[in-house]
Coordinates of C-alpha atoms in Angstrom, one line a residue:
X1 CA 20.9 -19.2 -0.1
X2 CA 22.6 -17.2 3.0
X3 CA 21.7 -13.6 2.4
X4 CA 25.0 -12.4 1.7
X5 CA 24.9 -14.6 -1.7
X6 CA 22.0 -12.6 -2.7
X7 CA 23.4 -9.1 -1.3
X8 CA 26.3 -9.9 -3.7
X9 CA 24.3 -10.0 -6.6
X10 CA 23.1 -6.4 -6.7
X11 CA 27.3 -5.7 -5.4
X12 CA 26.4 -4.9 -1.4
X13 CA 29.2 -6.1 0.4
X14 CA 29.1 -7.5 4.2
X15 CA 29.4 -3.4 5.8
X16 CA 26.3 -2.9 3.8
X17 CA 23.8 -5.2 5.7
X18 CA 22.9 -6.0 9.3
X19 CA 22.0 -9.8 9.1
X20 CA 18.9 -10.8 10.6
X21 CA 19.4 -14.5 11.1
X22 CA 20.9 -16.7 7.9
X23 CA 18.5 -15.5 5.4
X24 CA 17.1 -12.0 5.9
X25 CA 19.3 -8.7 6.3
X26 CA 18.8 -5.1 7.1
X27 CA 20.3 -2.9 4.6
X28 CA 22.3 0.3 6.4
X29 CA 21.1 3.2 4.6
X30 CA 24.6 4.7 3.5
X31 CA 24.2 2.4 0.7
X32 CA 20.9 4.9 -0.4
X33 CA 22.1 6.7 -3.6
X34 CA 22.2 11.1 -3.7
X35 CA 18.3 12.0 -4.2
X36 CA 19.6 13.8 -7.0
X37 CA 21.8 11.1 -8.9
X38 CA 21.0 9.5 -12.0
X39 CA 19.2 6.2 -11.4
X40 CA 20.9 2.7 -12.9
X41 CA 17.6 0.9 -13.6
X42 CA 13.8 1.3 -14.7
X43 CA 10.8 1.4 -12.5
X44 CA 8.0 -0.9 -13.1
X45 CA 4.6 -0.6 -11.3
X46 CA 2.1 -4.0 -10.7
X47 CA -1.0 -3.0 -10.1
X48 CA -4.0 -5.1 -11.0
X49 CA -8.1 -4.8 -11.9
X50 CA -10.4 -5.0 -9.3
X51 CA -10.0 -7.8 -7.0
X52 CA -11.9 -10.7 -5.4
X53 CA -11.8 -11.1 -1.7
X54 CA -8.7 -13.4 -2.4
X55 CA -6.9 -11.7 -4.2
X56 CA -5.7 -12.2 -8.0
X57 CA -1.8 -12.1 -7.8
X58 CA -0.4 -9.2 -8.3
X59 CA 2.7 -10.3 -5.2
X60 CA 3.3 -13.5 -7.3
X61 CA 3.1 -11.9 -10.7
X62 CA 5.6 -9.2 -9.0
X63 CA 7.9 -12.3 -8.1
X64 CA 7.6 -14.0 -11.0
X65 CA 8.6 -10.9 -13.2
X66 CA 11.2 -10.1 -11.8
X67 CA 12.9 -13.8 -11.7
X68 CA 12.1 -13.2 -16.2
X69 CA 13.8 -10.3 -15.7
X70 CA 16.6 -12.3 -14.3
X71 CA 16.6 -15.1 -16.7
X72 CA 16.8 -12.6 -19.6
X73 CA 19.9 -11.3 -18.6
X74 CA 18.6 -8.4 -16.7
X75 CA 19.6 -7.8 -13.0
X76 CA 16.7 -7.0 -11.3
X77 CA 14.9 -6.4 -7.7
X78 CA 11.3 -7.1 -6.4
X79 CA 9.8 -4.4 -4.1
X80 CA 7.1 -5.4 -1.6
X81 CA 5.1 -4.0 1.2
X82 CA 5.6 -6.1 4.6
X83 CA 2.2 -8.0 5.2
X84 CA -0.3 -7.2 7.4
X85 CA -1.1 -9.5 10.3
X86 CA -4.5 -8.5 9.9
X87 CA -5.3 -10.1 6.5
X88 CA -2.8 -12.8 6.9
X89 CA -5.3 -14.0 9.9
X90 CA -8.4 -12.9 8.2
X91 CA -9.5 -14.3 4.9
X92 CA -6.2 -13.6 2.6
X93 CA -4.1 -15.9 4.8
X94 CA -0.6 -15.6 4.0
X95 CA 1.5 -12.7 1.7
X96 CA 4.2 -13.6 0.0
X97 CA 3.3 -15.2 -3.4
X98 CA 2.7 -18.9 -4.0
X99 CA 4.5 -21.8 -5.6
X100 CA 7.8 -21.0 -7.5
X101 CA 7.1 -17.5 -7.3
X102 CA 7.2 -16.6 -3.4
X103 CA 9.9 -14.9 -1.3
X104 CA 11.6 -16.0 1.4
X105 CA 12.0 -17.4 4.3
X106 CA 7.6 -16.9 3.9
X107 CA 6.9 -17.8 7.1
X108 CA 8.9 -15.3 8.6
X109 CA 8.2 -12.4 6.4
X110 CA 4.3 -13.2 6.9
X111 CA 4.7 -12.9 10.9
X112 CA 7.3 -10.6 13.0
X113 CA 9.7 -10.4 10.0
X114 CA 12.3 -8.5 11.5
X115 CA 10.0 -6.6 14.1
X116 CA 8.8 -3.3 11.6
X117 CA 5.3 -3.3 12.0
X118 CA 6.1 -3.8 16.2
X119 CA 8.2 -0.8 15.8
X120 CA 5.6 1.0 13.8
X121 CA 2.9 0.3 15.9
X122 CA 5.3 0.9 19.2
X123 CA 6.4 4.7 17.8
X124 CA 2.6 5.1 17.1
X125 CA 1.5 4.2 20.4
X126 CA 4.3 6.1 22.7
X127 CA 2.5 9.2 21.0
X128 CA -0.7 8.3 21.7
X129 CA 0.6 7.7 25.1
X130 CA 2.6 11.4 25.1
X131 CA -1.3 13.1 24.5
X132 CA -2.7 11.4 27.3
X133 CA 0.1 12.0 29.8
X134 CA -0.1 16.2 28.4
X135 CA -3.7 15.7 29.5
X136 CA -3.4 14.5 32.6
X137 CA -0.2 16.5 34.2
X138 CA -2.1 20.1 34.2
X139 CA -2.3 20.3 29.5
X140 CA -0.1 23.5 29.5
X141 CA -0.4 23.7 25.8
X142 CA -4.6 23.8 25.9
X143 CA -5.2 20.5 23.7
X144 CA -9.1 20.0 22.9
X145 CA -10.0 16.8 24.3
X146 CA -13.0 16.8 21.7
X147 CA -10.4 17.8 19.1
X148 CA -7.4 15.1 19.3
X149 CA -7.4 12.4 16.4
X150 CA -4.8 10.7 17.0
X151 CA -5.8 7.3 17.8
X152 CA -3.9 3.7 19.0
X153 CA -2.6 1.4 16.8
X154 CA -2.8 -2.4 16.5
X155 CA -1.6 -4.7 14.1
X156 CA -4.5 -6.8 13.7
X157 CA -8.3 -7.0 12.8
X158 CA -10.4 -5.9 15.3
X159 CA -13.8 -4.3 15.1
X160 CA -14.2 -4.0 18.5
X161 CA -11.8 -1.4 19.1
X162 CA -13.1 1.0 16.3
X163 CA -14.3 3.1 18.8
X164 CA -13.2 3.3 23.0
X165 CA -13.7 5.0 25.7
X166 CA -9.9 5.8 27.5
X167 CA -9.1 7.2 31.1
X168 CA -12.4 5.7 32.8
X169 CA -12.5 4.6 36.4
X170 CA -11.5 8.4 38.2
X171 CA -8.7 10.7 38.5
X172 CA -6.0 8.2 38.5
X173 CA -6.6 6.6 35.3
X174 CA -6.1 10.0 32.8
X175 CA -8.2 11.8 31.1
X176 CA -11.9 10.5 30.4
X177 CA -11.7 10.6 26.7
X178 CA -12.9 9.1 23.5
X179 CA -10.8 7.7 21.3
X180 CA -10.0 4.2 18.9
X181 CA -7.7 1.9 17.6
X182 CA -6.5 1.6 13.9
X183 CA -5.1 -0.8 12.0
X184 CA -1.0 -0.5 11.8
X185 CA -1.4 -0.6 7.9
X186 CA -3.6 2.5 8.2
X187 CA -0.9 4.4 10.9
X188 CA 0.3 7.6 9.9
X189 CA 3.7 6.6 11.4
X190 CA 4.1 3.4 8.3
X191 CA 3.2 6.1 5.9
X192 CA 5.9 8.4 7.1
X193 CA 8.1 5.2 7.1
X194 CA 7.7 4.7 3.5
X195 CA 7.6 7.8 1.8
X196 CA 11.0 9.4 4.0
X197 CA 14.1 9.4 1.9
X198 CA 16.6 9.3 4.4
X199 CA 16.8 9.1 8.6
X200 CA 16.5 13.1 8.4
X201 CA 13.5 13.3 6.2
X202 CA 11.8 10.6 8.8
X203 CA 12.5 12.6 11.4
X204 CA 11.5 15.8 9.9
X205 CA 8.0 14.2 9.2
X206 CA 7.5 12.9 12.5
X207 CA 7.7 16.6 14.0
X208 CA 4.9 17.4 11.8
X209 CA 2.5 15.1 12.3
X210 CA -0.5 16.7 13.7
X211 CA -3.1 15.1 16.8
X212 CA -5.4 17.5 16.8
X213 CA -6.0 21.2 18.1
X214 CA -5.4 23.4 20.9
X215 CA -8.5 25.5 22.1
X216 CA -7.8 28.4 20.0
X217 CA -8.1 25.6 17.2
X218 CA -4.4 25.7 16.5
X219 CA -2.7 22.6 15.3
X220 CA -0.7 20.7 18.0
X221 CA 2.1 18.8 16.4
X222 CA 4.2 15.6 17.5
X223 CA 7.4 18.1 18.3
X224 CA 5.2 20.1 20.5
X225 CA 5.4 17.4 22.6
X226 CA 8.6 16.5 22.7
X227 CA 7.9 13.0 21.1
X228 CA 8.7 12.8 17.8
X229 CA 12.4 12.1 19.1
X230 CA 12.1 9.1 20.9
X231 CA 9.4 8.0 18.1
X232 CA 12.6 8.1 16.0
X233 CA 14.4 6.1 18.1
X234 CA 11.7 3.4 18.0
X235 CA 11.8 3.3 14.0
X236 CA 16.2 3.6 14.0
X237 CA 16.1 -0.1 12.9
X238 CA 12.5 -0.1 11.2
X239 CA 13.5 2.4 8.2
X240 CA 16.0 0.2 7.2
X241 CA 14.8 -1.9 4.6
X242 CA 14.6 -5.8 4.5
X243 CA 16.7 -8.3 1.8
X244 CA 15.4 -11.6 1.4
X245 CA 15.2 -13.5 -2.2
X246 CA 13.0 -15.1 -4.5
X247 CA 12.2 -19.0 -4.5
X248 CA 14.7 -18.4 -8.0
X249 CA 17.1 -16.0 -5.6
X250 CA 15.9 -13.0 -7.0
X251 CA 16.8 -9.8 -4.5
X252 CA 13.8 -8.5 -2.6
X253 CA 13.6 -5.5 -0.7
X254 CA 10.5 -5.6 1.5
X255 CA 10.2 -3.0 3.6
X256 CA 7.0 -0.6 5.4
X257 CA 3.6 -1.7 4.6
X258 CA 0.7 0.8 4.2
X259 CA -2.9 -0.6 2.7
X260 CA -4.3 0.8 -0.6
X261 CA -7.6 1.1 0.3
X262 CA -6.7 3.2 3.7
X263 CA -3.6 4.4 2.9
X264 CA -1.2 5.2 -0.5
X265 CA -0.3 1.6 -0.7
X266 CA 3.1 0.8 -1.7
X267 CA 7.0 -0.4 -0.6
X268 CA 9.2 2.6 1.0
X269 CA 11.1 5.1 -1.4
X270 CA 14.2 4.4 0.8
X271 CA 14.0 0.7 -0.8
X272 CA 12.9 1.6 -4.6
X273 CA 15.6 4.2 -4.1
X274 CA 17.9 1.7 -3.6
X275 CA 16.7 -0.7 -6.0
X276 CA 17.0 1.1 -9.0
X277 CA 20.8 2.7 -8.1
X278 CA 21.8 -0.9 -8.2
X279 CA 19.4 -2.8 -10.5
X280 CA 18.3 -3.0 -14.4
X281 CA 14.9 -3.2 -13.5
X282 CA 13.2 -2.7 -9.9
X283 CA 9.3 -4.1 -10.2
X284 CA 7.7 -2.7 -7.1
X285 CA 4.2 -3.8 -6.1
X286 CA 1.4 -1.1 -5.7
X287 CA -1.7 -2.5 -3.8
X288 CA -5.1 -3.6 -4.9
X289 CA -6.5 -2.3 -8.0
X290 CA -5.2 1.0 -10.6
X291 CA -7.9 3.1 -9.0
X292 CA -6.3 2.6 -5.8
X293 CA -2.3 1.5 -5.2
X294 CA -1.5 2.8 -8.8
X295 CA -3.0 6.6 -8.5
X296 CA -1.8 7.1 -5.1
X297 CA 1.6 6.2 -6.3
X298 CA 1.4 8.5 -9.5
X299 CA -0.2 10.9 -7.5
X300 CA 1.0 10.7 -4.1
X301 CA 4.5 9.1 -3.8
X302 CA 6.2 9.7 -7.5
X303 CA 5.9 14.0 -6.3
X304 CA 6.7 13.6 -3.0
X305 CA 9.5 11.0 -4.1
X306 CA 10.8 12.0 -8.0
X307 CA 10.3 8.7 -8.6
X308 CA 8.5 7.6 -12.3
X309 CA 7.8 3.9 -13.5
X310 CA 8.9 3.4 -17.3
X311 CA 5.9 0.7 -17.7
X312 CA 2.5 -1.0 -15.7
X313 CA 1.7 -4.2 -15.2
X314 CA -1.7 -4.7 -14.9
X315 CA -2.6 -8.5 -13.2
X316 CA -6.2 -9.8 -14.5
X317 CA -7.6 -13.1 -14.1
X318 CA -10.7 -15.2 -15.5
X319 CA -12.0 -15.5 -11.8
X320 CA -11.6 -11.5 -11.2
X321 CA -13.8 -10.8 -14.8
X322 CA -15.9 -13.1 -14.0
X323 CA -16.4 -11.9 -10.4
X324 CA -16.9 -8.2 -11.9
X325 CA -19.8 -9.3 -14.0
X326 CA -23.3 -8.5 -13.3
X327 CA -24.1 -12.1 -11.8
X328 CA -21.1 -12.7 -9.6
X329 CA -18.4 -15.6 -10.4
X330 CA -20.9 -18.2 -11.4
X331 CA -22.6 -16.7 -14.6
X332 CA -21.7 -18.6 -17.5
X333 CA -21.8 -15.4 -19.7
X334 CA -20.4 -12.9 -17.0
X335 CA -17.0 -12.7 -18.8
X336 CA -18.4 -10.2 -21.2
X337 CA -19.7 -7.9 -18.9
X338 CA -16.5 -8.3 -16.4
X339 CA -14.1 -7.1 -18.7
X340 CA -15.6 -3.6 -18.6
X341 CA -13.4 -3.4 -15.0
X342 CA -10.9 -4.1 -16.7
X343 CA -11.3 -1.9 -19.5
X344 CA -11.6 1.0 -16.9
X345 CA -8.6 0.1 -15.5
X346 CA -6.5 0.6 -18.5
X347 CA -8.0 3.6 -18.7
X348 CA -7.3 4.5 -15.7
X349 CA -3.5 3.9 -16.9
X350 CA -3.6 6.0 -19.9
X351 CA -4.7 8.8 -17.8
X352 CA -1.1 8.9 -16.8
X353 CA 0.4 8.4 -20.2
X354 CA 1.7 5.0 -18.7
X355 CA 2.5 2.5 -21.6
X356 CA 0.8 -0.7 -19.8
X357 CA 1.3 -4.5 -20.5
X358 CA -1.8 -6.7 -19.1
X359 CA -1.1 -9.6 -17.4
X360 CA -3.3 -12.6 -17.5
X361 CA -2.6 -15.2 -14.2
X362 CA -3.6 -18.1 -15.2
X363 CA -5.2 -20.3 -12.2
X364 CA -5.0 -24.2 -12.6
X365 CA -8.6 -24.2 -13.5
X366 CA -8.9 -21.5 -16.4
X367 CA -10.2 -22.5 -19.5
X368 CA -7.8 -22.0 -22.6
X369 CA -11.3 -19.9 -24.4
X370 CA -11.4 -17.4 -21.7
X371 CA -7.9 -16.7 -21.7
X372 CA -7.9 -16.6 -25.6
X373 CA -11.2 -14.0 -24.9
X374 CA -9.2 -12.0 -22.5
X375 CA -6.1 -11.3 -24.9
X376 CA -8.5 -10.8 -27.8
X377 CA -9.9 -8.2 -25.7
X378 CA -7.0 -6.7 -25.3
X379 CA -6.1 -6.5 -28.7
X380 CA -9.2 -4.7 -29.5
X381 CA -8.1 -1.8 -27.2
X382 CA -4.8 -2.0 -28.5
X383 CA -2.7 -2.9 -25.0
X384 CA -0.4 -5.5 -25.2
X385 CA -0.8 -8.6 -22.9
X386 CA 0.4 -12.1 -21.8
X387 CA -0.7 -15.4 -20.1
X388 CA 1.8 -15.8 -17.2
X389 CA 2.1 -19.3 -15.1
X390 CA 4.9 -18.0 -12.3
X391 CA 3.2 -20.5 -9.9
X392 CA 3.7 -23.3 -11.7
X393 CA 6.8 -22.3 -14.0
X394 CA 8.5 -19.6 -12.0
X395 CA 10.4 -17.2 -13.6
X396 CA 9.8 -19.3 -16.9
X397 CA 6.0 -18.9 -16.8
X398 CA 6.5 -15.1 -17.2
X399 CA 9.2 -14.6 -20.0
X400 CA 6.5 -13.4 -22.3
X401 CA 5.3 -10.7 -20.5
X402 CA 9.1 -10.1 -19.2
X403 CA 9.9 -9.4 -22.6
X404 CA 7.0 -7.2 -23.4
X405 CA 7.6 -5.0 -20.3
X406 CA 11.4 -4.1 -21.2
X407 CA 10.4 -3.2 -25.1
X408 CA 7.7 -1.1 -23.1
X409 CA 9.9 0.4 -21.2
X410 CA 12.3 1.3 -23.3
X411 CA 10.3 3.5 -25.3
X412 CA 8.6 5.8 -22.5
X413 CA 9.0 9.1 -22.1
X414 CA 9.5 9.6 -18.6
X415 CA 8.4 14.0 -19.0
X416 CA 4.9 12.6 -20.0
X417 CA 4.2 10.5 -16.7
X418 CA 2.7 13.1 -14.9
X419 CA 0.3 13.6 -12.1
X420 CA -3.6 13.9 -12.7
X421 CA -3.9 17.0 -10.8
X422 CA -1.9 20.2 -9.9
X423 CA -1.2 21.0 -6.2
X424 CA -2.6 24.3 -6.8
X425 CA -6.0 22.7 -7.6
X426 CA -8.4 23.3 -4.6
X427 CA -8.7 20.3 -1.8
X428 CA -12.5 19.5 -3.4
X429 CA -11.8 19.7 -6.8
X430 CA -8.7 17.3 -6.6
X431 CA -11.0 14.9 -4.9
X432 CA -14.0 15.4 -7.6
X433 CA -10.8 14.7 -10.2
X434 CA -10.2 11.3 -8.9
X435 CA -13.7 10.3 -8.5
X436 CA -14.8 11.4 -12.1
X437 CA -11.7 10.1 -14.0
X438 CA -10.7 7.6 -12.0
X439 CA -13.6 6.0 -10.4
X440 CA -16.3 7.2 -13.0
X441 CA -18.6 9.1 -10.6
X442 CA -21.0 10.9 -11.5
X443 CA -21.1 13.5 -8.8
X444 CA -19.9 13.9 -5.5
X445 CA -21.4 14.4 -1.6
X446 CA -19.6 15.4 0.8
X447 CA -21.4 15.4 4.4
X448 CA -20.9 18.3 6.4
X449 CA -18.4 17.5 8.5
X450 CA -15.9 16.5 6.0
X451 CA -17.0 19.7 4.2
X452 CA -15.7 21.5 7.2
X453 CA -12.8 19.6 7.7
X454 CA -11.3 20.4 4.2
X455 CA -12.1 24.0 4.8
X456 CA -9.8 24.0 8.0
X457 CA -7.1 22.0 6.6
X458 CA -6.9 24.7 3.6
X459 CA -7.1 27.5 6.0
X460 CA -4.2 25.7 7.9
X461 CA -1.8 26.1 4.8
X462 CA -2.3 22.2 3.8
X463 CA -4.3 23.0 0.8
X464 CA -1.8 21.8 -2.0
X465 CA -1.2 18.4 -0.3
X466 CA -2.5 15.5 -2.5
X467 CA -5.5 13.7 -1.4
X468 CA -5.6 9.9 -0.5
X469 CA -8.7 8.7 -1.1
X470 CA -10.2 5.7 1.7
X471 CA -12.3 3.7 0.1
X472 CA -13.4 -0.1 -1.0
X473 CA -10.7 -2.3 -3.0
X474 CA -14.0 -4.5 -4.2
X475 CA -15.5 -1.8 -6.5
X476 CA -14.5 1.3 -8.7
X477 CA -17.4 2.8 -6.6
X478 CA -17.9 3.7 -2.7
X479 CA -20.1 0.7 -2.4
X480 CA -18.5 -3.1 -2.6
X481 CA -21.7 -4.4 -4.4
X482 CA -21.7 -2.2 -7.2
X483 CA -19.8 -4.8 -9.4
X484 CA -18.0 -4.1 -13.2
X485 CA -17.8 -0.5 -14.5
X486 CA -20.6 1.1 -12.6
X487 CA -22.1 4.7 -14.1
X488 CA -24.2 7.3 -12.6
X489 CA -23.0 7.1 -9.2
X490 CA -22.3 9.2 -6.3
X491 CA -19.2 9.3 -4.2
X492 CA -20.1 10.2 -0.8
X493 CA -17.3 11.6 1.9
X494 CA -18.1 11.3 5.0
X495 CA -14.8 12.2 6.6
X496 CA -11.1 13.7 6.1
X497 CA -7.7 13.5 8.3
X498 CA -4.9 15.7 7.7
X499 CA -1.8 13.5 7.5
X500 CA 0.9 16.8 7.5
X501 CA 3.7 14.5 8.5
X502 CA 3.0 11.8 5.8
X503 CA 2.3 15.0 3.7
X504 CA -1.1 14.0 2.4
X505 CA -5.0 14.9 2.9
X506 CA -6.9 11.6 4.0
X507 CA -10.6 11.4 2.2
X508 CA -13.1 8.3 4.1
X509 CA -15.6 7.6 1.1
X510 CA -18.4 5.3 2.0
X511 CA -18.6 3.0 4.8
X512 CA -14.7 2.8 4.9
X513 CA -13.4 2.0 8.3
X514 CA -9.6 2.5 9.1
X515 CA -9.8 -0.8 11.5
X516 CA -10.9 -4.0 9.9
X517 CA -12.8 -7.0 11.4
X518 CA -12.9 -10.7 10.8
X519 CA -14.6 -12.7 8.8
X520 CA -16.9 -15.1 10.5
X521 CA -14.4 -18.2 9.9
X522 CA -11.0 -16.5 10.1
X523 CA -8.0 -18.0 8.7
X524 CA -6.7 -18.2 12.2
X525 CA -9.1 -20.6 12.8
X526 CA -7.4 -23.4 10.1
X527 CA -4.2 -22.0 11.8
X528 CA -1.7 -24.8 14.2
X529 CA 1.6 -25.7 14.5
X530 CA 3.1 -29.3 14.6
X531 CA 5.0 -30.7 17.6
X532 CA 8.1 -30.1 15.4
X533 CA 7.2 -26.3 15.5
X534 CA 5.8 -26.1 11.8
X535 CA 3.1 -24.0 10.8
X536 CA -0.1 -25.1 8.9
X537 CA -2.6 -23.2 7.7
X538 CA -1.0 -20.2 7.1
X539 CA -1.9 -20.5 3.1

C-alpha cells in the first residue's frame, strides 16, 4: 500500500512523514511523545536461544507477531534494526523476514534503504578525518598519536582492513599512523543514533564521544574539535526513523542498526518511543541470543532510555537445539542435550523478572515429535510456549503465541523489571556479573591491557557506565565451539573501549573482532540482477 495508508493506521497524518518514494517514509520527530508522558501501548522484546550461522527467525517471528497482534484486534508496530550490508553479502543473505511475514519494499530496506547507514558511516568518517587533519596542521591540542582509537568505518565485511597503516608516502600525506576500519554496525556514531531521544540528546552525545588522549593522558572529545556539529548535520535526516509495512500491512518502524555481539543490539529509542505513544503493542527486535541483544537492552538501553518490555519472546527452533547439542546438527539424539541452551536462556530471562513466552518456529522440515519434545520441555520448566508458522501462514501462523504474549503482558509488574547490576557496582565486578549469571562462567581473565584500561576509564569518571560485552553470538561462552550450556569456563578480556558518547563501557571477550570477514563462498557470489533490473540471490 502507499505509505501514507499505513501512516494512517497508527493516526500520522501527511505533515508527519517525509515520503521516501511510494512506500517508505521518514517520520519528522515532532510526532516523538514528552519523555515523560504516559505511554499508550506495551513493550514486547524478541530475543531468541543461541543461533546457527543462519539464523533461527527472530525478524520473521517479530513480523509475524505483530500482524496476530493485528488480527486480534490490537493495533500494533514492529521495530527493527536497519540491516547490515555486511551479513546481507556474507552468509545471512538478506534481513527482512521471509514468506508472509517480511517487511517491505525488502529489497530496498536490505540495501541503501533511505541512505542511514551512508550517513552513519559518513558522520563517522568526517571525524576520523577531523583527527588526522588536527595532526597534520601543527596538533595544538597535543593528541597522542599512539593513543587515538577512533578508527574508519565501512559498511561491509572486510578482514583486510582490521588493521592499516594511514599517512604513508611523506609529509604530504598526514600523519604516519596506525589505525583500522570497523564495521558500521559496530560505530559508535549508530549507537548514539539509537539510544538519543531527541535531535538535542544526539547532539549532546556526539560532543562526548571520546578519540583518544592528549599527552598529559587527558581525554580529547569530538567537540574539542569542533566536529561534532557538522557530524550532526550528516545524521539531520538519519535519526529520523523509517515506516514501511508488513507483507499483512502491519506499521514498521526500522530505524539505526547496531550488532549484538559488538554493540547493544537493538531498533532506536526515538522509534520504540514512538511506537508505543501510538500503538497497543510495539514488538521490537533485540539481536541474536538473551545473553546478548536481550541483556544489553535490560541493562543498557531500558536505563539510559526508561523504557521496560511487559513480556519476552524467546524464538527456538529444532535446527538451533539440535545445533547446540554435543554432536552438532546431525546427532540423532542431540535434541536432549540442545535444550540445555535453551534452558539457560530462560534463565537468563528470569534473571530480570521478565514473564517469557517461548516460541517454537517451525521450519518446513521439522518433525511433529520434536516440536511435541520442545513444548513438553517447556512445560516441565513451567514457561509457556507455542509452535508459530508466520512463513507459511502469516499473521495466522502466530495467533497462539499472540494470545499468550498479551495475557503475559497484562499481568507484569513493570517496578520488578529491573537491571542485573547497580551503576555503583565497580567496572570489573559488573562485567564478572554478566559472565557468571548470564553466560555461566566460571571465572574471569582479564589480560593486562584491558585491566588497565578499565582502571583509566574509572579514574576518568566513567565508572558507573554499563558495560557492553563483545563477544560470539554462536556460544554462551567466549569460544564459538563450546556448544549447549557449557560449565567451568573462563571468560577472557582482552580489550575495553570507552564509548562516553553512546554512554557505555565496551568489553572484547575472546577472539571478537569489531570488523568481520567473509566466508569463503559469500552470498554475493549467488548475487545478479536480470536485464529487467531484478535481483536474485539476495535470499
Amino acid at each position: 500500500m502507499p505509505i501514507q495508508h499505513i501512516a494512517t493506521k497508527i493516526g500520522l497524518s501527511d505533515d508527519d512523514l517525509e515520503p521516501c518514494g511510494l512506500y517508505t517514509a521518514k517520520v519528522r520527530l515532532n510526532r516523538l511523545p514528552l519523555v515523560n508522558r504516559l505511554s499508550k501501548g506495551k513493550l514486547i522484546v524478541v530475543t531468541a536461544m543461541t543461533p546457527t550461522p543462519y539464523g533461527e527467525g527472530k525478524t520473521l517471528v517479530s513480523i509475524g507477531l505483530a500482524q496476530a497482534i493485528e488480527q486480534l484486534g490490537k493495533t500494533s508496530v514492529v521495530t527493527l534494526r536497519e540491516p547490515s550490508l555486511g551479513p546481507i553479502f556474507g552468509i545471512k543473505g538478506g534481513a527482512t523476514g521471509g514468506g508472509r511475514s517480511q517487511v517491505l519494499p525488502s529489497e530496498k530496506i536490505n540495501l541503501h534503504f533511505n541512505g542511514d547507514k551512508h550517513a552513519v558511516a559518513a558522520a563517522h568518517n568526517l571525524l576520523a578525518a577531523m583527527i588526522d587533519s588536527h595532526l597534520y596542521h601543527a596538533n595544538d591540542l597535543g593528541i597522542d598519536v599512539d593513543k587515538i582509537f577512533w578508527p574508519r568505518t565501512l559498511d561491509m565485511n572486510d578482514r583486510a582492513l582490521r588493521h592499516v597503516v594511514v599517512g604513508r608516502g611523506g609529509k604530504s600525506r598526514g600523519v604516519e599512523r596506525e589505525s583500522g576500519f570497523i564495521i558500521t554496525a559496530a560505530s559508535e556514531v549508530m549507537a548514539i543514533l539509537a539510544l538519543a531521544a531527541s535531535r538535542d540528546d544526539c547532539a549532546r552525545r556526539l560532543h562526548e564521544v571520546t578519540i583518544g588522549f592528549n599527552r598529559d593522558g587527558e581525554r580529547i572529545r569530538a567537540q574539542d574539535l569542533q566536529a561534532a556539529g557538522a557530524m550532526m548535520v550528516l545524521l539531520n535526516e538519519a535519526i529520523m526513523p523509517n515506516l514501511v509495512q508488513t507483507t499483512e500491512h502491519t506499521p514498521a518502524l526500522i530505524h539505526a542498526g547496531p550488532f549484538a555481539n559488538i554493540a547493544h543490539g537493538t531498533s532506536s529509542v526515538i522509534a520504540q518511543r514512538m511506537g508505543l505513544a501510538v500503538a497497543d503493542y510495539v514488538v521490537n527486535e533485540t539481536g541474536f541470543a538473551a545473553d546478548l541483544g536481550a541483556e544489553k537492552f535490560l541493562d543498557i538501553v531500558m536505563p539510559a532510555s526508561g523504557l521496560k518490555p511487559s513480556a519476552a519472546v524467546l524464538v527456538a527452533t529444532v535446527r538451533g537445539i539440535r545445533h547446540q547439542s554435543l554432536g552438532g546438527e546431525s546427532n540423532p539424539f542431540g535434541l536432549k542435550n540442545g535444550l540445555q541452551n535453551l534452558r539457560k536462556h530462560i534463565e537468563i530471562l528470569a534473571k530480570f523478572n521478565l514473564p517469557t513466552v517461548v516460541a517454537l518456529n517451525r521450519f518446513a522440515d521439522d518433525r511433529d515429535e520434536d516440536l511435541r519434545a520442545i513444548a513438553d520441555f517447556c512445560d516441565g520448566v513451567g514457561i509457556e510456549s507455542a509452535i508459530v508458522d508466520a512463513f507459511h501462514k502469516g499473521g495466522e501462523g502466530a495467533l497462539s503465541l499472540a494470545a499468550k504474549v498479551i495475557t503475559a503482558a497484562a499481568k507484569t509488574d513493570l517496578n520488578a523489571i529491573t537491571p542485573l547490576y547497580s551503576p555503583e557496582l565497580a567496572l570489573e565486578d559488573k562485567v564478572a556479573l554478566v559472565a557468571r549469571e548470564i553466560y555461566g562462567a566460571a571465572a574471569l581473565d582479564f589480560e593486562p591491557p584491558a585491566k588497565l584500561k578499565l582502571e583509566k576509564f574509572s579514574a576518568l569518571g566513567f565508572a558507573k557506565l554499563p558495560v557492553c560485552v563483545a563477544k560470539t553470538q554462536y556460544s554462551l561462552s567466549d569460544d564459538p565451539k563450546k556448544l549447549g550450556a557449557p560449565k567451568d569456563w573462563t571468560l577472557k578480556v582482552t580489550d575495553a573501549q570507552l564509548a562516553s558518547g553512546a554512554g557505555f563501557i565496551v568489553i572484547v571477550a575472546g577472539n571478537m573482532t569489531l570488523m568481520p570477514g567473509l566466508p569463503k563462498t559469500p552470498q554475493a557470489a549467488r548475487m545478479n540482477i536480470d536485464e529487467n533490473g531484478n535481483i536474485q540471490g539476495l535470499y
